[in-house]
Amino acid sequence: MKRVAFAVAAVALLILLAVNDLQAAAGPGGPGGRGGRGGEFPNPLLRLFDADNDGSLSEAEIANAAAKLKDLDTSKDGKLSAEELRGAMGFGPGAGGRGAPGGAGGTGPGGMGRGGPGGAEAGSGAFSSNPLPKDDAEKKILDALEEMRKGPRYANVSPTDGRLLRLLTESVGAKTVVEIGTSTGESGVWFALALRTTGGKLYTHEIDAGRAKIAQDNFKKAGVAEIIAIIQGDAHETVKQHKGPIDILFLDADKEGYIDYMEKLLPIVRPGGLIIAHNINQRMADPRYITFITETPSLDSAFLLPEGSGVSVTMKKR
């Protein structure tokens, strides 16, 4: 544990030194010339390792730091380059250039442009809240989520992202939610918080049998297994079984596959339905997907939570 903590501290120092260089290079317009409130940066150490976005590093997050650093090696050469580090922190132009300056928190197809004082930094950390259970069943689900975060996690949404999923699902009265990428089930439980109220069901696709088994156990512990169906296999094939209509489609699997999932499922997303995509940031987002959701006239997209993993919310117009 001490060895891991020391390694993280050393990396943190390198990151902070890199930030100083990047700030100086970025100029008054902010990182990568994105505009907005120049000179204000989220803490880069937290940005990289704070999986639940609670503003601190837990023992589990410190222990997972090595795996997180390995994920940042996008070239898979066993090294972390300055470019990979800049991309992980959201600095630099990213794929396709700077992107449109946009309005508050807006993005163009080429990159994540913030623009204006209403961007991520303007309100980052200003307010916070925690979900409050309205009944015993909801308390059981929230308690189960807390326990899940102590066990095997792999790639899961943060609590902030999960709450967004719950709010959107319950707000639109979703009856059918399709998720690509179950992992160990945290996002599924957030969806279930809403679906138990709307009377809906989640169909979640997972290619890894081990993760699917962990997720199934987690759903049972949370008391929501009856409203969640796990479909195991390659989602590029298994999604063909859906006939629609889909109220919410959540993409959180292979990023380069988002386009294929959209082509197969968008026709059966109902008018007014939502497509939510996770990990929409400069390091992970497929530029083709960004172009698709921002340049298709029948879609309207917004980009949220850029200070975290990044989420896009796209509405299929009526």
mmCIF file of C-alpha atoms in Angstrom:
data_model
loop_
_atom_site.group_PDB
_atom_site.id
_atom_site.type_symbol
_atom_site.label_atom_id
_atom_site.label_comp_id
_atom_site.label_asym_id
_atom_site.label_seq_id
_atom_site.Cartn_x
_atom_site.Cartn_y
_atom_site.Cartn_z
ATOM 1 C CA MET A 1 0.000 0.000 0.000
ATOM 2 C CA LYS A 2 2.808 2.426 0.902
ATOM 3 C CA ARG A 3 4.628 1.571 -2.316
ATOM 4 C CA VAL A 4 1.507 2.326 -4.393
ATOM 5 C CA ALA A 5 0.876 5.565 -2.521
ATOM 6 C CA PHE A 6 4.468 6.645 -3.096
ATOM 7 C CA ALA A 7 4.184 5.875 -6.809
ATOM 8 C CA VAL A 8 0.994 7.905 -7.064
ATOM 9 C CA ALA A 9 2.587 10.811 -5.218
ATOM 10 C CA ALA A 10 5.517 10.766 -7.622
ATOM 11 C CA VAL A 11 3.205 10.738 -10.629
ATOM 12 C CA ALA A 12 1.148 13.525 -9.067
ATOM 13 C CA LEU A 13 4.247 15.681 -8.770
ATOM 14 C CA LEU A 14 5.073 15.088 -12.435
ATOM 15 C CA ILE A 15 1.490 15.947 -13.388
ATOM 16 C CA LEU A 16 1.545 19.170 -11.400
ATOM 17 C CA LEU A 17 4.824 20.162 -13.021
ATOM 18 C CA ALA A 18 3.330 19.387 -16.420
ATOM 19 C CA VAL A 19 0.318 21.560 -15.611
ATOM 20 C CA ASN A 20 2.585 24.534 -14.942
ATOM 21 C CA ASP A 21 4.139 24.096 -18.385
ATOM 22 C CA LEU A 22 0.749 23.629 -20.016
ATOM 23 C CA GLN A 23 -0.698 26.701 -18.313
ATOM 24 C CA ALA A 24 2.177 28.798 -19.529
ATOM 25 C CA ALA A 25 1.800 27.450 -23.062
ATOM 26 C CA ALA A 26 -1.976 27.815 -23.125
ATOM 27 C CA GLY A 27 -1.962 31.573 -22.653
ATOM 28 C CA PRO A 28 -4.791 33.692 -21.263
ATOM 29 C CA GLY A 29 -7.478 31.851 -23.185
ATOM 30 C CA GLY A 30 -7.173 28.724 -21.074
ATOM 31 C CA PRO A 31 -5.935 25.206 -21.924
ATOM 32 C CA GLY A 32 -5.693 24.407 -25.596
ATOM 33 C CA GLY A 33 -7.105 27.826 -26.510
ATOM 34 C CA ARG A 34 -10.621 26.682 -25.622
ATOM 35 C CA GLY A 35 -11.672 30.044 -24.240
ATOM 36 C CA GLY A 36 -13.628 30.476 -21.033
ATOM 37 C CA ARG A 37 -12.065 31.200 -17.700
ATOM 38 C CA GLY A 38 -8.358 31.075 -18.458
ATOM 39 C CA GLY A 39 -6.019 29.954 -15.707
ATOM 40 C CA GLU A 40 -8.583 27.924 -13.725
ATOM 41 C CA PHE A 41 -7.847 24.167 -13.779
ATOM 42 C CA PRO A 42 -9.465 21.275 -11.917
ATOM 43 C CA ASN A 43 -6.894 19.570 -9.717
ATOM 44 C CA PRO A 44 -5.198 17.217 -12.205
ATOM 45 C CA LEU A 45 -4.499 14.505 -9.636
ATOM 46 C CA LEU A 46 -8.179 14.307 -8.723
ATOM 47 C CA ARG A 47 -9.165 14.532 -12.383
ATOM 48 C CA LEU A 48 -7.197 11.363 -13.130
ATOM 49 C CA PHE A 49 -7.790 9.207 -10.069
ATOM 50 C CA ASP A 50 -10.974 10.426 -8.309
ATOM 51 C CA ALA A 51 -13.348 7.834 -9.800
ATOM 52 C CA ASP A 52 -16.385 8.881 -7.734
ATOM 53 C CA ASN A 53 -15.726 12.627 -8.125
ATOM 54 C CA ASP A 54 -16.034 13.280 -4.386
ATOM 55 C CA GLY A 55 -13.021 15.610 -4.278
ATOM 56 C CA SER A 56 -10.661 13.216 -2.503
ATOM 57 C CA LEU A 57 -8.734 10.008 -3.137
ATOM 58 C CA SER A 58 -9.970 7.008 -1.182
ATOM 59 C CA GLU A 59 -7.834 4.000 -0.283
ATOM 60 C CA ALA A 60 -9.451 2.040 -3.131
ATOM 61 C CA GLU A 61 -8.791 4.837 -5.638
ATOM 62 C CA ILE A 62 -5.137 4.990 -4.593
ATOM 63 C CA ALA A 63 -4.878 1.202 -4.921
ATOM 64 C CA ASN A 64 -6.411 1.411 -8.409
ATOM 65 C CA ALA A 65 -4.036 4.173 -9.515
ATOM 66 C CA ALA A 66 -1.629 1.798 -11.242
ATOM 67 C CA ALA A 67 -4.400 0.332 -13.379
ATOM 68 C CA LYS A 68 -5.656 3.819 -14.167
ATOM 69 C CA LEU A 69 -2.212 4.913 -15.312
ATOM 70 C CA LYS A 70 -1.978 1.827 -17.511
ATOM 71 C CA ASP A 71 -5.285 2.807 -19.153
ATOM 72 C CA LEU A 72 -3.804 6.182 -20.083
ATOM 73 C CA ASP A 73 -1.216 4.443 -22.250
ATOM 74 C CA THR A 74 -3.341 4.646 -25.395
ATOM 75 C CA SER A 75 -0.440 3.607 -27.633
ATOM 76 C CA LYS A 76 0.018 0.439 -25.534
ATOM 77 C CA ASP A 77 3.796 0.764 -25.642
ATOM 78 C CA GLY A 78 4.245 0.496 -21.884
ATOM 79 C CA LYS A 79 5.076 4.187 -21.528
ATOM 80 C CA LEU A 80 3.191 7.400 -20.790
ATOM 81 C CA SER A 81 4.057 10.161 -23.228
ATOM 82 C CA ALA A 82 3.525 13.887 -22.635
ATOM 83 C CA GLU A 83 0.806 13.829 -25.292
ATOM 84 C CA GLU A 84 -1.038 10.978 -23.572
ATOM 85 C CA LEU A 85 -0.768 12.832 -20.262
ATOM 86 C CA ARG A 86 -2.088 16.044 -21.802
ATOM 87 C CA GLY A 87 -4.976 14.127 -23.335
ATOM 88 C CA ALA A 88 -5.815 12.486 -20.007
ATOM 89 C CA MET A 89 -6.037 15.896 -18.344
ATOM 90 C CA GLY A 90 -8.175 17.315 -21.129
ATOM 91 C CA PHE A 91 -5.530 19.769 -22.367
ATOM 92 C CA GLY A 92 -4.600 20.264 -25.973
ATOM 93 C CA PRO A 93 -6.666 20.087 -29.120
ATOM 94 C CA GLY A 94 -7.508 16.380 -29.063
ATOM 95 C CA ALA A 95 -8.637 14.549 -32.148
ATOM 96 C CA GLY A 96 -9.650 16.808 -34.980
ATOM 97 C CA GLY A 97 -8.440 20.146 -33.615
ATOM 98 C CA ARG A 98 -9.853 22.621 -31.159
ATOM 99 C CA GLY A 99 -13.505 22.331 -32.008
ATOM 100 C CA ALA A 100 -16.020 25.110 -32.132
ATOM 101 C CA PRO A 101 -15.833 27.686 -29.342
ATOM 102 C CA GLY A 102 -19.519 27.165 -28.638
ATOM 103 C CA GLY A 103 -21.487 28.495 -25.701
ATOM 104 C CA ALA A 104 -21.333 27.435 -22.111
ATOM 105 C CA GLY A 105 -19.818 24.007 -21.994
ATOM 106 C CA GLY A 106 -20.448 23.551 -25.731
ATOM 107 C CA THR A 107 -18.423 21.408 -28.086
ATOM 108 C CA GLY A 108 -17.737 21.228 -31.741
ATOM 109 C CA PRO A 109 -17.170 18.037 -33.702
ATOM 110 C CA GLY A 110 -13.407 18.399 -33.489
ATOM 111 C CA GLY A 111 -12.942 18.740 -29.741
ATOM 112 C CA MET A 112 -14.410 19.748 -26.413
ATOM 113 C CA GLY A 113 -14.678 23.533 -26.567
ATOM 114 C CA ARG A 114 -15.937 25.261 -23.456
ATOM 115 C CA GLY A 115 -16.327 28.918 -24.290
ATOM 116 C CA GLY A 116 -17.924 31.560 -22.083
ATOM 117 C CA PRO A 117 -18.048 31.860 -18.318
ATOM 118 C CA GLY A 118 -20.633 29.100 -17.965
ATOM 119 C CA GLY A 119 -18.157 26.317 -18.750
ATOM 120 C CA ALA A 120 -17.037 23.538 -16.444
ATOM 121 C CA GLU A 121 -14.689 25.648 -14.356
ATOM 122 C CA ALA A 122 -17.261 28.362 -13.733
ATOM 123 C CA GLY A 123 -19.447 26.155 -11.562
ATOM 124 C CA SER A 124 -17.054 23.337 -10.726
ATOM 125 C CA GLY A 125 -17.251 22.466 -7.039
ATOM 126 C CA ALA A 126 -19.632 25.344 -6.280
ATOM 127 C CA PHE A 127 -22.482 23.122 -5.079
ATOM 128 C CA SER A 128 -22.886 19.485 -4.188
ATOM 129 C CA SER A 129 -25.575 17.167 -2.905
ATOM 130 C CA ASN A 130 -26.076 13.555 -1.941
ATOM 131 C CA PRO A 131 -29.069 11.355 -2.833
ATOM 132 C CA LEU A 132 -31.546 11.033 0.022
ATOM 133 C CA PRO A 133 -33.660 7.846 0.124
ATOM 134 C CA LYS A 134 -37.395 8.485 0.150
ATOM 135 C CA ASP A 135 -38.269 4.986 1.418
ATOM 136 C CA ASP A 136 -36.721 1.766 2.679
ATOM 137 C CA ALA A 137 -36.475 0.234 -0.805
ATOM 138 C CA GLU A 138 -34.536 3.211 -2.104
ATOM 139 C CA LYS A 139 -32.280 3.137 0.946
ATOM 140 C CA LYS A 140 -31.524 -0.525 0.248
ATOM 141 C CA ILE A 141 -30.500 0.335 -3.315
ATOM 142 C CA LEU A 142 -28.304 3.260 -2.273
ATOM 143 C CA ASP A 143 -26.678 1.134 0.447
ATOM 144 C CA ALA A 144 -26.028 -1.581 -2.142
ATOM 145 C CA LEU A 145 -24.344 0.959 -4.420
ATOM 146 C CA GLU A 146 -22.078 1.972 -1.559
ATOM 147 C CA GLU A 147 -21.092 -1.653 -1.008
ATOM 148 C CA MET A 148 -20.556 -2.222 -4.744
ATOM 149 C CA ARG A 149 -17.972 0.556 -4.819
ATOM 150 C CA LYS A 150 -15.937 -1.377 -2.266
ATOM 151 C CA GLY A 151 -15.804 -4.515 -4.425
ATOM 152 C CA PRO A 152 -14.607 -5.256 -7.981
ATOM 153 C CA ARG A 153 -15.397 -2.206 -10.118
ATOM 154 C CA TYR A 154 -13.616 -2.368 -13.469
ATOM 155 C CA ALA A 155 -15.113 0.370 -15.667
ATOM 156 C CA ASN A 156 -18.119 1.916 -13.925
ATOM 157 C CA VAL A 157 -19.831 5.272 -13.853
ATOM 158 C CA SER A 158 -19.101 7.705 -11.036
ATOM 159 C CA PRO A 159 -21.886 8.508 -8.560
ATOM 160 C CA THR A 160 -22.335 11.880 -10.286
ATOM 161 C CA ASP A 161 -22.756 10.205 -13.669
ATOM 162 C CA GLY A 162 -25.042 7.591 -12.138
ATOM 163 C CA ARG A 163 -27.292 10.204 -10.605
ATOM 164 C CA LEU A 164 -27.588 11.881 -13.991
ATOM 165 C CA LEU A 165 -28.731 8.564 -15.487
ATOM 166 C CA ARG A 166 -31.343 8.196 -12.772
ATOM 167 C CA LEU A 167 -32.613 11.768 -13.145
ATOM 168 C CA LEU A 168 -32.949 11.559 -16.927
ATOM 169 C CA THR A 169 -34.605 8.139 -16.843
ATOM 170 C CA GLU A 170 -37.196 9.072 -14.269
ATOM 171 C CA SER A 171 -37.820 12.505 -15.798
ATOM 172 C CA VAL A 172 -38.741 11.104 -19.228
ATOM 173 C CA GLY A 173 -40.774 8.280 -17.697
ATOM 174 C CA ALA A 174 -38.670 5.672 -19.471
ATOM 175 C CA LYS A 175 -40.168 2.199 -19.814
ATOM 176 C CA THR A 176 -37.404 0.583 -21.868
ATOM 177 C CA VAL A 177 -33.714 1.322 -21.296
ATOM 178 C CA VAL A 178 -30.982 -0.421 -23.287
ATOM 179 C CA GLU A 179 -27.445 -0.294 -21.919
ATOM 180 C CA ILE A 180 -24.322 -1.337 -23.816
ATOM 181 C CA GLY A 181 -21.670 -2.242 -21.248
ATOM 182 C CA THR A 182 -22.928 -3.634 -17.924
ATOM 183 C CA SER A 183 -19.540 -3.919 -16.211
ATOM 184 C CA THR A 184 -20.268 -4.877 -12.590
ATOM 185 C CA GLY A 185 -23.648 -3.187 -12.590
ATOM 186 C CA GLU A 186 -23.345 0.215 -10.932
ATOM 187 C CA SER A 187 -24.968 2.099 -13.805
ATOM 188 C CA GLY A 188 -27.656 -0.579 -13.948
ATOM 189 C CA VAL A 189 -28.557 0.019 -10.299
ATOM 190 C CA TRP A 190 -28.783 3.777 -10.919
ATOM 191 C CA PHE A 191 -31.156 3.070 -13.791
ATOM 192 C CA ALA A 192 -33.131 0.733 -11.534
ATOM 193 C CA LEU A 193 -33.709 3.536 -9.033
ATOM 194 C CA ALA A 194 -35.738 5.258 -11.734
ATOM 195 C CA LEU A 195 -37.282 2.208 -13.416
ATOM 196 C CA ARG A 196 -38.843 0.936 -10.189
ATOM 197 C CA THR A 197 -40.829 4.188 -10.243
ATOM 198 C CA THR A 198 -41.640 4.308 -13.974
ATOM 199 C CA GLY A 199 -42.516 0.613 -14.169
ATOM 200 C CA GLY A 200 -39.835 0.071 -16.794
ATOM 201 C CA LYS A 201 -37.083 -2.447 -17.447
ATOM 202 C CA LEU A 202 -33.362 -2.339 -18.238
ATOM 203 C CA TYR A 203 -31.802 -4.560 -20.899
ATOM 204 C CA THR A 204 -28.058 -4.470 -20.367
ATOM 205 C CA HIS A 205 -25.444 -6.044 -22.648
ATOM 206 C CA GLU A 206 -22.107 -7.386 -21.374
ATOM 207 C CA ILE A 207 -19.483 -9.361 -23.290
ATOM 208 C CA ASP A 208 -17.500 -10.515 -20.228
ATOM 209 C CA ALA A 209 -19.088 -13.458 -18.400
ATOM 210 C CA GLY A 210 -17.238 -12.735 -15.152
ATOM 211 C CA ARG A 211 -18.431 -9.152 -14.969
ATOM 212 C CA ALA A 212 -21.957 -10.212 -15.892
ATOM 213 C CA LYS A 213 -21.969 -12.662 -12.964
ATOM 214 C CA ILE A 214 -20.769 -9.981 -10.532
ATOM 215 C CA ALA A 215 -23.412 -7.597 -11.867
ATOM 216 C CA GLN A 216 -26.169 -10.184 -11.451
ATOM 217 C CA ASP A 217 -25.154 -10.741 -7.828
ATOM 218 C CA ASN A 218 -25.100 -6.989 -7.244
ATOM 219 C CA PHE A 219 -28.572 -6.579 -8.734
ATOM 220 C CA LYS A 220 -29.901 -9.257 -6.391
ATOM 221 C CA LYS A 221 -28.310 -7.588 -3.377
ATOM 222 C CA ALA A 222 -29.903 -4.285 -4.357
ATOM 223 C CA GLY A 223 -33.291 -5.971 -4.798
ATOM 224 C CA VAL A 224 -33.648 -4.891 -8.435
ATOM 225 C CA ALA A 225 -32.825 -8.101 -10.342
ATOM 226 C CA GLU A 226 -36.410 -8.541 -11.499
ATOM 227 C CA ILE A 227 -36.353 -5.321 -13.547
ATOM 228 C CA ILE A 228 -32.952 -5.922 -15.167
ATOM 229 C CA ALA A 229 -32.181 -8.425 -17.912
ATOM 230 C CA ILE A 230 -28.487 -9.135 -18.577
ATOM 231 C CA ILE A 231 -27.764 -10.128 -22.164
ATOM 232 C CA GLN A 232 -24.342 -11.723 -22.395
ATOM 233 C CA GLY A 233 -22.324 -11.725 -25.607
ATOM 234 C CA ASP A 234 -20.960 -9.365 -28.222
ATOM 235 C CA ALA A 235 -23.356 -6.428 -28.165
ATOM 236 C CA HIS A 236 -22.648 -5.656 -31.816
ATOM 237 C CA GLU A 237 -24.630 -8.826 -32.478
ATOM 238 C CA THR A 238 -26.922 -9.157 -29.455
ATOM 239 C CA VAL A 239 -28.472 -5.698 -29.901
ATOM 240 C CA LYS A 240 -30.169 -6.984 -33.052
ATOM 241 C CA GLN A 241 -32.773 -8.690 -30.878
ATOM 242 C CA HIS A 242 -34.311 -5.387 -29.834
ATOM 243 C CA LYS A 243 -37.449 -4.381 -31.711
ATOM 244 C CA GLY A 244 -38.211 -1.123 -29.911
ATOM 245 C CA PRO A 245 -39.323 1.358 -28.972
ATOM 246 C CA ILE A 246 -36.350 2.332 -26.798
ATOM 247 C CA ASP A 247 -36.781 5.300 -24.456
ATOM 248 C CA ILE A 248 -33.133 5.591 -23.401
ATOM 249 C CA LEU A 249 -30.026 4.086 -24.977
ATOM 250 C CA PHE A 250 -26.869 4.223 -22.853
ATOM 251 C CA LEU A 251 -23.511 3.637 -24.549
ATOM 252 C CA ASP A 252 -20.627 2.704 -22.243
ATOM 253 C CA ALA A 253 -18.591 0.033 -24.023
ATOM 254 C CA ASP A 254 -16.000 0.103 -26.829
ATOM 255 C CA LYS A 255 -15.825 3.761 -27.843
ATOM 256 C CA GLU A 256 -15.027 3.022 -31.477
ATOM 257 C CA GLY A 257 -18.194 0.891 -31.536
ATOM 258 C CA TYR A 258 -20.574 3.703 -30.588
ATOM 259 C CA ILE A 259 -21.225 4.450 -34.263
ATOM 260 C CA ASP A 260 -22.234 0.844 -34.979
ATOM 261 C CA TYR A 261 -24.541 0.701 -31.963
ATOM 262 C CA MET A 262 -26.173 3.942 -33.056
ATOM 263 C CA GLU A 263 -26.706 2.755 -36.624
ATOM 264 C CA LYS A 264 -28.385 -0.419 -35.367
ATOM 265 C CA LEU A 265 -30.491 1.038 -32.561
ATOM 266 C CA LEU A 266 -31.255 4.670 -33.462
ATOM 267 C CA PRO A 267 -34.096 3.635 -35.803
ATOM 268 C CA ILE A 268 -35.967 2.083 -32.864
ATOM 269 C CA VAL A 269 -35.253 4.855 -30.329
ATOM 270 C CA ARG A 270 -38.600 6.590 -29.978
ATOM 271 C CA PRO A 271 -38.994 10.217 -31.059
ATOM 272 C CA GLY A 272 -38.131 12.279 -27.988
ATOM 273 C CA GLY A 273 -35.983 9.428 -26.679
ATOM 274 C CA LEU A 274 -32.439 9.920 -25.413
ATOM 275 C CA ILE A 275 -29.070 8.477 -26.353
ATOM 276 C CA ILE A 276 -26.578 8.939 -23.503
ATOM 277 C CA ALA A 277 -22.898 8.236 -24.131
ATOM 278 C CA HIS A 278 -20.235 7.896 -21.439
ATOM 279 C CA ASN A 279 -16.544 8.847 -21.602
ATOM 280 C CA ILE A 280 -17.113 11.686 -24.020
ATOM 281 C CA ASN A 281 -13.818 13.444 -23.483
ATOM 282 C CA GLN A 282 -10.864 14.282 -25.699
ATOM 283 C CA ARG A 283 -8.900 11.224 -24.676
ATOM 284 C CA MET A 284 -11.590 8.604 -25.219
ATOM 285 C CA ALA A 285 -14.355 9.882 -27.504
ATOM 286 C CA ASP A 286 -14.425 8.691 -31.107
ATOM 287 C CA PRO A 287 -14.409 11.842 -33.269
ATOM 288 C CA ARG A 288 -16.722 10.086 -35.734
ATOM 289 C CA TYR A 289 -19.348 9.727 -33.015
ATOM 290 C CA ILE A 290 -19.041 13.389 -32.031
ATOM 291 C CA THR A 291 -19.482 14.397 -35.668
ATOM 292 C CA PHE A 292 -22.502 12.130 -36.026
ATOM 293 C CA ILE A 293 -24.422 13.424 -33.022
ATOM 294 C CA THR A 294 -23.625 17.075 -33.720
ATOM 295 C CA GLU A 295 -24.163 17.112 -37.488
ATOM 296 C CA THR A 296 -27.236 14.893 -37.912
ATOM 297 C CA PRO A 297 -30.273 17.212 -38.285
ATOM 298 C CA SER A 298 -32.645 14.780 -36.567
ATOM 299 C CA LEU A 299 -30.536 14.833 -33.383
ATOM 300 C CA ASP A 300 -29.846 17.485 -30.753
ATOM 301 C CA SER A 301 -26.921 16.974 -28.392
ATOM 302 C CA ALA A 302 -25.556 18.539 -25.227
ATOM 303 C CA PHE A 303 -22.257 17.774 -23.480
ATOM 304 C CA LEU A 304 -22.300 17.492 -19.695
ATOM 305 C CA LEU A 305 -19.929 16.877 -16.782
ATOM 306 C CA PRO A 306 -16.720 17.745 -18.655
ATOM 307 C CA GLU A 307 -14.859 17.955 -15.350
ATOM 308 C CA GLY A 308 -15.402 14.206 -14.953
ATOM 309 C CA SER A 309 -15.546 11.442 -17.560
ATOM 310 C CA GLY A 310 -17.752 13.505 -19.846
ATOM 311 C CA VAL A 311 -21.282 12.602 -20.911
ATOM 312 C CA SER A 312 -23.206 13.434 -24.067
ATOM 313 C CA VAL A 313 -27.004 13.525 -24.046
ATOM 314 C CA THR A 314 -28.628 13.332 -27.454
ATOM 315 C CA MET A 315 -32.341 13.648 -28.148
ATOM 316 C CA LYS A 316 -33.955 12.094 -31.197
ATOM 317 C CA LYS A 317 -36.188 14.903 -32.429
ATOM 318 C CA ARG A 318 -39.915 14.357 -32.739
#
